[in-house]
Short mmCIF file of C-alpha atoms in Angstrom, two decimals:
data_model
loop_
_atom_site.label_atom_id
_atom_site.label_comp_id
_atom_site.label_asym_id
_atom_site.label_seq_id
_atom_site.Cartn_x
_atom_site.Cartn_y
_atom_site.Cartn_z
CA UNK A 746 0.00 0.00 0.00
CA UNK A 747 2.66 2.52 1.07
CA UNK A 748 4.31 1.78 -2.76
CA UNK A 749 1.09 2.35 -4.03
CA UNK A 750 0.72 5.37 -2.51
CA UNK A 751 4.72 6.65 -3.51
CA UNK A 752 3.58 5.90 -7.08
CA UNK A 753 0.54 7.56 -7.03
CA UNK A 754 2.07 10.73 -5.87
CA UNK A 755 5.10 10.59 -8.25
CA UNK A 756 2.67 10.35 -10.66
CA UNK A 757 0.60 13.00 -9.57
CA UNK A 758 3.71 15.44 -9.34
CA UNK A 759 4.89 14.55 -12.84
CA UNK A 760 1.26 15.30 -13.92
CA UNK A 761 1.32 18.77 -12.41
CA UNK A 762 5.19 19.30 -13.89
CA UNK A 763 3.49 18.57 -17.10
CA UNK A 764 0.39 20.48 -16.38
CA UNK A 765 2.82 23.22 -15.68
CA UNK A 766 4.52 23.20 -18.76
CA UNK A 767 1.74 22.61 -21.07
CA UNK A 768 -0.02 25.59 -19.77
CA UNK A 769 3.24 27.58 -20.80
CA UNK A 770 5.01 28.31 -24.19
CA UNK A 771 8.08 30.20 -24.31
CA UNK A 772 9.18 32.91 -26.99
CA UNK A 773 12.98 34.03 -26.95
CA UNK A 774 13.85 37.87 -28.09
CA UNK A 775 17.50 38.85 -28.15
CA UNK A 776 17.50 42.81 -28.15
CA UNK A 777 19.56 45.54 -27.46
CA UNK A 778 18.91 46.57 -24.42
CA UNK A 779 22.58 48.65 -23.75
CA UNK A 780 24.68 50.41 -25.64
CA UNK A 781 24.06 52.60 -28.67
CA UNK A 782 20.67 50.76 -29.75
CA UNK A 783 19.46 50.54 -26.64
CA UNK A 784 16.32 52.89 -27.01
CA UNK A 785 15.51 51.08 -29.46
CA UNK A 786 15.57 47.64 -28.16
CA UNK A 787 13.35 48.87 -25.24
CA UNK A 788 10.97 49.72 -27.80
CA UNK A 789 11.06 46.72 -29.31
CA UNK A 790 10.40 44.81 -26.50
CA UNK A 791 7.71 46.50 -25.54
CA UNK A 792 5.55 46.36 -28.70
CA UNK A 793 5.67 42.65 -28.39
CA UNK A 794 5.59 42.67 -24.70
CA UNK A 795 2.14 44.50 -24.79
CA UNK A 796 0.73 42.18 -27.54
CA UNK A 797 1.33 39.05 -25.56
CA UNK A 798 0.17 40.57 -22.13
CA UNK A 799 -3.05 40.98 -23.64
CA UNK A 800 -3.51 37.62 -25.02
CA UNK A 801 -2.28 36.22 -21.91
CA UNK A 802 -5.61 38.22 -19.94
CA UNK A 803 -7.89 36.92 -22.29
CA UNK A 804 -6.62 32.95 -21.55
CA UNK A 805 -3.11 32.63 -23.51
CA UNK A 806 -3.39 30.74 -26.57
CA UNK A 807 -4.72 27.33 -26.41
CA UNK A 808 -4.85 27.54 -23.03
CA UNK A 809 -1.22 28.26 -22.37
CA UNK A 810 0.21 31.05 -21.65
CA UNK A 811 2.93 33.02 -23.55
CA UNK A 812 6.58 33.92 -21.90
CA UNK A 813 8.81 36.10 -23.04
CA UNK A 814 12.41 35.20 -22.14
CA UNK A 815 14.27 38.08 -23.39
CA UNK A 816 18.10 38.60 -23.59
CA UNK A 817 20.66 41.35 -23.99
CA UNK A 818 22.91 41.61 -26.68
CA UNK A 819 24.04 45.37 -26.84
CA UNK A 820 24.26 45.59 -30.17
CA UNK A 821 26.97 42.98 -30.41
CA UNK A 822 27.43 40.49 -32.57
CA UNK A 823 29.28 37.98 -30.82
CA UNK A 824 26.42 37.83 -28.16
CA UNK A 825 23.75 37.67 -30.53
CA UNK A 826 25.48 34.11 -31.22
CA UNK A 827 26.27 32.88 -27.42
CA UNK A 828 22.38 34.27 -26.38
CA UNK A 829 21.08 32.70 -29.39
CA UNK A 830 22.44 29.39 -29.45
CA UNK A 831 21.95 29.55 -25.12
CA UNK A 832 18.33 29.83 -26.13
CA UNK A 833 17.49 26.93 -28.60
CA UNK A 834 19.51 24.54 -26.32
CA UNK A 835 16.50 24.71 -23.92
CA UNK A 836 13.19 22.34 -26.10
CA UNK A 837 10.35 24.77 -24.21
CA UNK A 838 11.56 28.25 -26.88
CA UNK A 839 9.31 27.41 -29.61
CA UNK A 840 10.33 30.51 -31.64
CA UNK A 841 12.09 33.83 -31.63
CA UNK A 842 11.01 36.97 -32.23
CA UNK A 843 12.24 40.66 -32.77
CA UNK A 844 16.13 40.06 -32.68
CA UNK A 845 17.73 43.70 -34.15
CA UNK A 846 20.79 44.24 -36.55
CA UNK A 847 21.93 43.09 -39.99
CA UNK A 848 25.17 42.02 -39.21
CA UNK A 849 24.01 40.30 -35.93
CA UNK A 850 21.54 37.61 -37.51
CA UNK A 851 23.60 37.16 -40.96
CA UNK A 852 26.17 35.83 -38.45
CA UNK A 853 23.14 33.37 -37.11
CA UNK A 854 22.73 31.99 -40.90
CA UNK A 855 26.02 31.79 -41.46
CA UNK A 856 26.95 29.74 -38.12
CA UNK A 857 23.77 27.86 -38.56
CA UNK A 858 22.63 28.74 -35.75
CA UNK A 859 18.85 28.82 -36.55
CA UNK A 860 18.80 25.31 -38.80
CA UNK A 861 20.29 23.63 -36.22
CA UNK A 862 17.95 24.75 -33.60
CA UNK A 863 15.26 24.49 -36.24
CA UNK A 864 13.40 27.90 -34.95
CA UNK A 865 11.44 30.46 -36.91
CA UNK A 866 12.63 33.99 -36.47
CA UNK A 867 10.06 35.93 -36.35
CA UNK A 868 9.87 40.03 -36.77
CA UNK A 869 13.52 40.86 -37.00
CA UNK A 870 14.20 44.89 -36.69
CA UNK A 871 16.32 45.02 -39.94
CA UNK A 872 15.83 45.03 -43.81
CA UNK A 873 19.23 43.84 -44.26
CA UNK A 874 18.72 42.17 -48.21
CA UNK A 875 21.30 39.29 -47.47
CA UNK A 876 18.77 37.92 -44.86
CA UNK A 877 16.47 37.86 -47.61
CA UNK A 878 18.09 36.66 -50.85
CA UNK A 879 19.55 34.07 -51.13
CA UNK A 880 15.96 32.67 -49.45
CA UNK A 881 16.66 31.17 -46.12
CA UNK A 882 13.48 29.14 -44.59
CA UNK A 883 13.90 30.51 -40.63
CA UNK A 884 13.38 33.98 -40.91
CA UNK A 885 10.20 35.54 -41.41
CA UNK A 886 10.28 39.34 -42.10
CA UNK A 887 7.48 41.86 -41.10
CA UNK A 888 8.98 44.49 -42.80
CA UNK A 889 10.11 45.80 -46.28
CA UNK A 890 13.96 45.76 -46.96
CA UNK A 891 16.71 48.16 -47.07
CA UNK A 892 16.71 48.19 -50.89
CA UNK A 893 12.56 48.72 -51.14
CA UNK A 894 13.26 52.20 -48.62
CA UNK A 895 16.13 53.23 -50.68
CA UNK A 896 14.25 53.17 -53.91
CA UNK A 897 11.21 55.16 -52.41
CA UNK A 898 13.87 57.63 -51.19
CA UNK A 899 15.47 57.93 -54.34
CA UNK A 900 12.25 58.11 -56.05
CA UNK A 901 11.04 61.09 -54.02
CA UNK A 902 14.25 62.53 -54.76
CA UNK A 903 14.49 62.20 -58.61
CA UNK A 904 10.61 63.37 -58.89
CA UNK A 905 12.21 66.85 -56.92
CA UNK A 906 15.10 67.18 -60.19
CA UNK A 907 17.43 66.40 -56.57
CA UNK A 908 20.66 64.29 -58.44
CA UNK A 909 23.45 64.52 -56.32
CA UNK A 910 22.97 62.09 -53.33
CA UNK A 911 25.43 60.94 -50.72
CA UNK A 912 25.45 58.43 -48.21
CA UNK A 913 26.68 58.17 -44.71
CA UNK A 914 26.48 54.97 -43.56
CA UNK A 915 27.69 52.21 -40.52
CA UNK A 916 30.19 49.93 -41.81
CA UNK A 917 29.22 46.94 -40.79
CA UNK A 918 26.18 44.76 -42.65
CA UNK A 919 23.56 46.98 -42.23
CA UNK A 920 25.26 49.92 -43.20
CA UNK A 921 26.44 48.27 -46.18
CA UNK A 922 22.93 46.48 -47.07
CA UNK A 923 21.52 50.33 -47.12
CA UNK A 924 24.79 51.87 -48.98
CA UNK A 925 24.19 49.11 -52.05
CA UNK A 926 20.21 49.68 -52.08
CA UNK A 927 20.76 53.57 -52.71
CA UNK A 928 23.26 52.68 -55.54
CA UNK A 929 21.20 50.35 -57.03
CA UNK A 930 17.98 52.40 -56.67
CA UNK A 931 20.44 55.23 -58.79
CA UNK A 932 21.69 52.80 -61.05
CA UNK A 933 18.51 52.14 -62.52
CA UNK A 934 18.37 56.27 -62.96
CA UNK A 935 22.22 56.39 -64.79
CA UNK A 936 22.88 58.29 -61.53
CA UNK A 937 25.79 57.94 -58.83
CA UNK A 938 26.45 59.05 -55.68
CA UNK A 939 28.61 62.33 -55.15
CA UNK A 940 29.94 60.93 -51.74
CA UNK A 941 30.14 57.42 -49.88
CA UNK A 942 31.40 58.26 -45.97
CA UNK A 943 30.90 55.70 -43.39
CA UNK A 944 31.14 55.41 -39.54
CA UNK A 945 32.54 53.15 -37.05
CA UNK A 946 30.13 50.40 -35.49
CA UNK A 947 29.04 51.31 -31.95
CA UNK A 948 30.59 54.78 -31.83
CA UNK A 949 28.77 58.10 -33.00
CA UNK A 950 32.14 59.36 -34.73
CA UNK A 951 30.98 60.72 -37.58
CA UNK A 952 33.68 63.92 -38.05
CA UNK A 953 35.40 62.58 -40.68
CA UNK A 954 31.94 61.80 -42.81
CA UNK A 955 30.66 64.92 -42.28
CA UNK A 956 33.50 66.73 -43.53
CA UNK A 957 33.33 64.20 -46.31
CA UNK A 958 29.88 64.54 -47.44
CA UNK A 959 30.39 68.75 -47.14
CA UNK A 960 33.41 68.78 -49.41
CA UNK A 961 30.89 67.50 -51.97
CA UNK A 962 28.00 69.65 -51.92
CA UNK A 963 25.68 67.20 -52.13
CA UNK A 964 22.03 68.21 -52.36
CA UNK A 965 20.56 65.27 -50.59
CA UNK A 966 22.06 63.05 -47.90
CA UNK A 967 20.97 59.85 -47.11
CA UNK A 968 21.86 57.92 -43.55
CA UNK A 969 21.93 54.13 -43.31
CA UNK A 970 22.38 54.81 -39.61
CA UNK A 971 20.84 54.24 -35.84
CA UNK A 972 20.21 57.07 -33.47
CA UNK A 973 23.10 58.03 -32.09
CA UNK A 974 24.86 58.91 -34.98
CA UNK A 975 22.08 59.57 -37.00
CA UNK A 976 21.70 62.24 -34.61
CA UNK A 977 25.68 63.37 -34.46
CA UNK A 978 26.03 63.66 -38.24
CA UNK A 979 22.65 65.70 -38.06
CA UNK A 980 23.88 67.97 -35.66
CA UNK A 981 27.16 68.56 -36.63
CA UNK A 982 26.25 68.90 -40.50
CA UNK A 983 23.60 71.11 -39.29
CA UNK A 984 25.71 73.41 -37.42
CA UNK A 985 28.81 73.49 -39.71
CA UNK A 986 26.84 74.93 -42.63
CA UNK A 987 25.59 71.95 -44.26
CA UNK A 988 21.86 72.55 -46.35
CA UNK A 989 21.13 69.30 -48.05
CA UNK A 990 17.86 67.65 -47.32
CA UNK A 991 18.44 65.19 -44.77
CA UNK A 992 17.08 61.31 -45.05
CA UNK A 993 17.52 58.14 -42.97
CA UNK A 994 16.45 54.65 -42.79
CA UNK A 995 13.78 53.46 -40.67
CA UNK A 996 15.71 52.35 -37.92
CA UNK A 997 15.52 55.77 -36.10
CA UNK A 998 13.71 56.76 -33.15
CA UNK A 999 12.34 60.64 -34.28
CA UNK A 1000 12.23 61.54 -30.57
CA UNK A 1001 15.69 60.51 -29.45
CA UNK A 1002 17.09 62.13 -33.15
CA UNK A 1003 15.27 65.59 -31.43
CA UNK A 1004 16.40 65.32 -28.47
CA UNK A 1005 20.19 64.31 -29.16
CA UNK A 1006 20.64 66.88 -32.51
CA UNK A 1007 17.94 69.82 -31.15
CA UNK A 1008 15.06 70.59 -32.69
CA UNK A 1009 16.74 73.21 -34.94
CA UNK A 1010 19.24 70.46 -36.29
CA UNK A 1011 16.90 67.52 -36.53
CA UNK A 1012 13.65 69.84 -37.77
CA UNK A 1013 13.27 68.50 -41.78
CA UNK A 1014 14.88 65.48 -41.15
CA UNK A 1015 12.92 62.70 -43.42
CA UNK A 1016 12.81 59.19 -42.25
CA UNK A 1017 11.37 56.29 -44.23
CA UNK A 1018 9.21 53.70 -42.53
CA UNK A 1019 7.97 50.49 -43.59
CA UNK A 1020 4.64 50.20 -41.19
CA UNK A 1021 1.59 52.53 -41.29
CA UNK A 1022 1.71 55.46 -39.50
CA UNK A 1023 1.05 54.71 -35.77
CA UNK A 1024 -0.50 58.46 -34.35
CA UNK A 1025 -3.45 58.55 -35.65
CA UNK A 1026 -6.03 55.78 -35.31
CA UNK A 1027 -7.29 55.32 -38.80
CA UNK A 1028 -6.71 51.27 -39.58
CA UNK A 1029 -8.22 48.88 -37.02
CA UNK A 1030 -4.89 47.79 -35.63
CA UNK A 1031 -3.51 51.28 -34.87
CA UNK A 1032 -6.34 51.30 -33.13
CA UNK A 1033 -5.72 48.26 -31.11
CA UNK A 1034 -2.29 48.83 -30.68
CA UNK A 1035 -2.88 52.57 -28.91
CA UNK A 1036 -5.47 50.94 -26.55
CA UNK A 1037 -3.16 48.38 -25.69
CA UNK A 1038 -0.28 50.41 -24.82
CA UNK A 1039 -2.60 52.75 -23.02
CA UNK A 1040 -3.78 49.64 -20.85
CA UNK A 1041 -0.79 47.72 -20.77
CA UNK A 1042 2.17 50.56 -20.69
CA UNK A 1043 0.17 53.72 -19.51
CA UNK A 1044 3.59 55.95 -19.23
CA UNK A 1045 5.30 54.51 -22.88
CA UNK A 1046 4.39 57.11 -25.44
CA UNK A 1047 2.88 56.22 -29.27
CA UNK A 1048 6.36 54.81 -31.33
CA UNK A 1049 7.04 53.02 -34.75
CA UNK A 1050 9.10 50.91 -33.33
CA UNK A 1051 6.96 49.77 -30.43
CA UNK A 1052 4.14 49.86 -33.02
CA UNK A 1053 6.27 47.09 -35.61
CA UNK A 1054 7.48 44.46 -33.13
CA UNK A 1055 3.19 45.36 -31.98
CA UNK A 1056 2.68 43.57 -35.48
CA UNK A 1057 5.24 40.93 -35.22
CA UNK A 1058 3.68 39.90 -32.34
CA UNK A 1059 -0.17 39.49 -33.49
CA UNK A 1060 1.91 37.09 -36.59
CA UNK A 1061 3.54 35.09 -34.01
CA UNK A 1062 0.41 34.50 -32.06
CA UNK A 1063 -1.53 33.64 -34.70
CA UNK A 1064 0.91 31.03 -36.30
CA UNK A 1065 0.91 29.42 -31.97
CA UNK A 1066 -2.95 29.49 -32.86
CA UNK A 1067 -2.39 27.51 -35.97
CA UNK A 1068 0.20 25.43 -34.58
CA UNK A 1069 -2.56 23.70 -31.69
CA UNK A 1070 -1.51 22.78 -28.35
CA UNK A 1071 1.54 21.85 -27.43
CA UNK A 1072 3.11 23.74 -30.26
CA UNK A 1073 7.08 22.51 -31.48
CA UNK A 1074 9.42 24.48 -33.41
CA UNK A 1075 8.76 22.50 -36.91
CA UNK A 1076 4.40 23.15 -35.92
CA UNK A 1077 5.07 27.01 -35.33
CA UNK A 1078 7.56 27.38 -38.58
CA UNK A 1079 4.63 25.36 -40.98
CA UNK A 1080 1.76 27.72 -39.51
CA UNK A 1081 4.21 30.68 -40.44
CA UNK A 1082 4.07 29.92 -44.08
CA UNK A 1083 0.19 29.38 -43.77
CA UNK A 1084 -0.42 33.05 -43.10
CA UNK A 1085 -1.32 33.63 -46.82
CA UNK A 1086 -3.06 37.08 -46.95
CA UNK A 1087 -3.48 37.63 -43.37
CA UNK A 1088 -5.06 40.46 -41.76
CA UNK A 1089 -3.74 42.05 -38.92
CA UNK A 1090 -6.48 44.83 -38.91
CA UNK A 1091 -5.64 46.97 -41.84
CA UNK A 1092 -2.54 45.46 -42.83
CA UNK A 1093 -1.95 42.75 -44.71
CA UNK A 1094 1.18 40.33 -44.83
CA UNK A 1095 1.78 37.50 -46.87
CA UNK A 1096 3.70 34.47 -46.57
CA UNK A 1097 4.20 31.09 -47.96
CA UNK A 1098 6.93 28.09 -48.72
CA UNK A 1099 8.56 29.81 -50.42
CA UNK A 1100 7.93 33.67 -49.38
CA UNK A 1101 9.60 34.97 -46.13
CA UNK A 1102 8.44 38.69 -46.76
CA UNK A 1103 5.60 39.70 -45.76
CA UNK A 1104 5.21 43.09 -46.38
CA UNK A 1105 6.72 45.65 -49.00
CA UNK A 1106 5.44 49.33 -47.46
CA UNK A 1107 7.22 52.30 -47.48
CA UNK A 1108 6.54 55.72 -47.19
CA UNK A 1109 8.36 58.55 -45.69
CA UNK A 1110 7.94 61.03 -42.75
CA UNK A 1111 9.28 64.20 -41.64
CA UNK A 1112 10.11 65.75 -38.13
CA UNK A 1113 7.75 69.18 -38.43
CA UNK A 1114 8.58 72.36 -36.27
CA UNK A 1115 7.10 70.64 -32.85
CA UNK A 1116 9.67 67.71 -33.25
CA UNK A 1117 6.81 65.27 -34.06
CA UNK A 1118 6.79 63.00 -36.98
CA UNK A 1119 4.43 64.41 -40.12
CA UNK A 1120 3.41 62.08 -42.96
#
């Protein structure tokens, strides 16, 4: 009887282990939360963070749960890898979701880090093109690319008679990814840049490119950069006499640009982005997204960034939906591919076996005289 009994409640405790677990599922974000990027990775984790709170009040999905185990990098490449691999070693992260910077998840695919954990990246914060082409299966891209924002720029440009472009750009993989999409995007217009000047990784030392870019008089500049030197070359162009039209990817914060360049500096300053615009409620899921962070994050203020990894989020719930209880890896990576056409409230993304991009906006944005974004 006593054995009886000893079995009985081993089994029970294994049940409630399993219980446990079941009513969990684990998502793993690598961001950078220090260093340079580090705005920015707050951001990011809080778009998702305020998605997955809500479906977590209203049950969880399936009746589990969602846990976000999330990681600093700072920016670095080298612990992108060592958090990454760290991550898929443990069965219970199904997927990943909003990692940030070109150079950081190329080195991923080419360590194979993702096939051989056999995980779905989900929402990465970069349009680098060599995650894109040649097609890789793992990651699954919210966004439009590098090349698509530098060919709206361009286009903008060229429709003004504005021909002689420069770039100032990181020198890493990103940078580069943006540098080759403006070239191309003038290629295609028998144009070529006036000036190439790029920056160290991780440092805001920009001197030497903006002394660069000024030599050339160019009439339109161009910035494959993050905030804070995004912001240095803005201020210090600004302030040394430079009057080109200012442009920069859509990895930018507008508020931190204003607040590190000044208002004066940063006022004019156009900045692609490759989600609908998130300040006024107009499509259902701007909607949804402002009530959300209202709820969820009462002090965060209204932010593209927030607002993207917002949307990466709904995707990644949806394919744990599709994927039924007990979701794996291999389940959560097919129900990706299923989202054919899907709806996120006003935005549609598309996917497929062989389609990893879901979206291809763009449009571009200004900072206006109040240091708020106008479209």
């Amino acid at each position: 009887m006593r054995k009886l009994r000893c079995w009985v409640g081993g089994l029970l405790v294994s049940l409630a282990a399993l219980a446990a677990s079941a009513a969990e599922v684990v998502i793993g974000q690598v961001a950078p939360l220090s260093g340079v990027l580090a705005s920015t990775g707050e951001q990011m984790v809080l778009g998702g963070k305020v998605y997955f709170d809500a479906v977590n009040a209203q049950g969880g999905v399936h009746g589990a749960k969602i846990r976000l185990q999330v990681e600093d990098d700072g920016y670095k490449v080298d612990d992108t890898v060592r958090l990454t691999r760290a991550m898929l070693d443990h069965p219970e992260v199904v997927a990943l979701f909003g990692f940030a910077g070109t150079a950081n998840i190329a080195q991923l695919l080419a360590d194979k880090v993702l096939e051989q954990g056999g995980a779905a990246l989900v929402a990465p914060y970069t349009g680098g093109e060599v995650l894109r082409t040649p097609f890789n299966p793992w990651i699954f891209h919210v966004r439009a690319g590098y090349a698509d924002e530098a060919e709206h720029m361009v286009q903008q440009l060229a429709t003004l008679g504005i021909t002689r472009i420069a770039v100032m750009y990181q020198d890493d993989g990103f940078g580069k990814a943006g540098l080759a999409g403006v070239e191309a995007a003038l290629e295609r217009r028998q144009l070529k840049l006036v000036a190439a000047a790029g920056y160290e990784r991780n440092t805001d030392n920009v001197d030497s490119a903006v002394q660069t870019i000024r030599a050339m008089d160019a009439q339109a500049v161009i910035m494959i950069a993050v905030n804070k030197p995004a912001a240095a070359f803005t201020k210090r162009y600004r302030e040394q006499g430079g009057g080109a039209r200012l442009f920069n990817i859509s990895v930018v914060d507008p508020a931190e640009i204003v607040k590190l360049a000044g208002l004066k500096n940063a006022h004019g300053l156009a900045i692609s982005q490759v989600v609908p615009y998130p300040y006024r409620p107009q499509l259902p899921v701007v909607r949804e997204y402002q009530q959300l962070l209202k709820k969820y994050a009462p002090e965060a203020e209204i932010n593209y960034t927030s607002f993207e990894t917002f949307l990466g989020a709904k995707v990644l719930v949806e394919a744990l939906r599709r994927a039924g209880p007990q979701p794996t890896r291999a389940r959560v990576l097919r129900a990706l591919e299923s989202l054919q056409g899907f709806d996120l409230g006003g935005v549609t993304l598309n996917y497929g076996p062989n389609n990893r991009v879901g979206s291809r906006f763009v449009e571009v944005t200004v900072i206006g005289g109040n240091g708020r974004l106008m479209k």
